[in-house]
Amino acid sequence: MTPSREGARIALAVGAALALGFAVMACVSDQPWAAFRALLTGPLPSIERAADGRMVVHRLVRFGAWLQDATTLTLVGLAIAIPFRARQFSLGADGQLFMGALAAAAVSLGLGDTPTALPLAFLAAAAAGAGWGLVAGLLKTRFEANEIVTTLMLNVVAVQVYRLVVGRVLNDPTAGFITTPPLPEAATLAPLIARTTVTAMVLVAPAAVAAALFLLRRTTLGYEIDLAGANPWFAVRAGVPVARATALAFALGGAFAGLAGFHVSNALLKRLPVDLTPGIGLEGIVVALLARGRVGALPLAALGYAYLRVGAQAMERTTDVPREVVLVIQALIILFVVSDRLAPLALGLMRRVRTNLGGRAA
C-alpha cells in the first residue's frame, strides 16, 4: 500500500472515530457541540487583542502540554516499535522510563552545578533504560521467557526500585513530602516557550526517530534486527546472530524509553516525587499501533494521541463531558486503524464464500 493510501485510510479511521465520539457526546451531554469544539481546539493557543492594542497569546500552557506529551510519547513509542521490528512485543517502556529518570536524577544530584551534569545525566538515562531493556532481551534469548510476561514484571520491579531509592536514598527531608531535592540548574533544561515546560527535548525526539531510522536502515545491526524478525529460521542459516540482534533490539528500545525518563526528570519536573504515576510507558503501545510499527510515523502518531489527551482535559474543564469519552474515541481510532487491514481480508473471504455457494447452487 502506498503512503498516500495509507494516510488516507488512517485519516478516514480517525474521522469515523471522531464522528462516533460526537454521537456519544450527544447522548451524555447537554452541550455536545461545545464539548466537541473544546476537544478539537483545546490544545491550540488563541491570539487576542488586548485593550492597549497589543496581540496577546493565551492558552500557551495547553499548547505546551501538547508538545511535551508528544515528546514523551514519541520516545516511549520507539521503545515499543524497535523490538517489534524483531517481532518481539515489549511492554517494558514504563519500567525503562522509571529507571532512566532515576539514573538521570541520581547523576544530576551527584554532580551538582557542573558543566558535565546535563550531558552525563542524559547518557545515564539512556544507559539505564538500555540496561533494563537488555535484561528482558537476555531472558528472552537465553531462557526463552515470554517477553510480554517478563517486561510486565520488570515494570513492577522498576517502579518499586524507583520508590525505594527516592524514598530512602535520594529523599529530601526538608521538602514536606517524599521527593528528591530540586535538581541543580546546570543539569536541567530551560523552557523554549514562555509559560510552558517545552524544552530542547522537543527537538531531541524527532532527532531520536531519525537516528533510529538510520540505525535500522543503514547499519548491519538494523539489517540483522529486521531479518531476525522477518524470518529467524533463514537468519540463523544465513549466519545472522539472531539472539544478539533480538537482545539488542530490546536494549535499543530501552535506551529511548530512558531518554523519556530524562525528559520527565530533568525537563518537566526537575525533581522526582516518589508517587510518579506509572502508565505513560504503556501508552507507547497505543502510539506504536497508530503508527503501525513504522518508526518514521511515530512523531505524527504521538502528536495526534497527545492532542486528544490535552483536548480531553480542556473538554472536561469547560463542559459537562467527562474525559472518559475521549478514551472511547481513542479506542475506536485504534480499532479502526487496525481493522482497516482486516477489512480487505474479510471482503475477500466473503467473495470466496459467495463464489462457493454460487457454485454449489449451480
PDB file of C-alpha atoms in Angstrom, residues 4 105-106 136:
ATOM      1  CA  SER A   4      -0.791   8.267   0.368  1.00  0.00           C
ATOM      2  CA  ALA A 105      18.257  12.392  38.787  1.00  0.00           C
ATOM      3  CA  ALA A 106      20.950  10.496  40.708  1.00  0.00           C
ATOM      4  CA  ALA A 136      14.286  -8.606  29.136  1.00  0.00           C
TER       5      ALA A 136
END
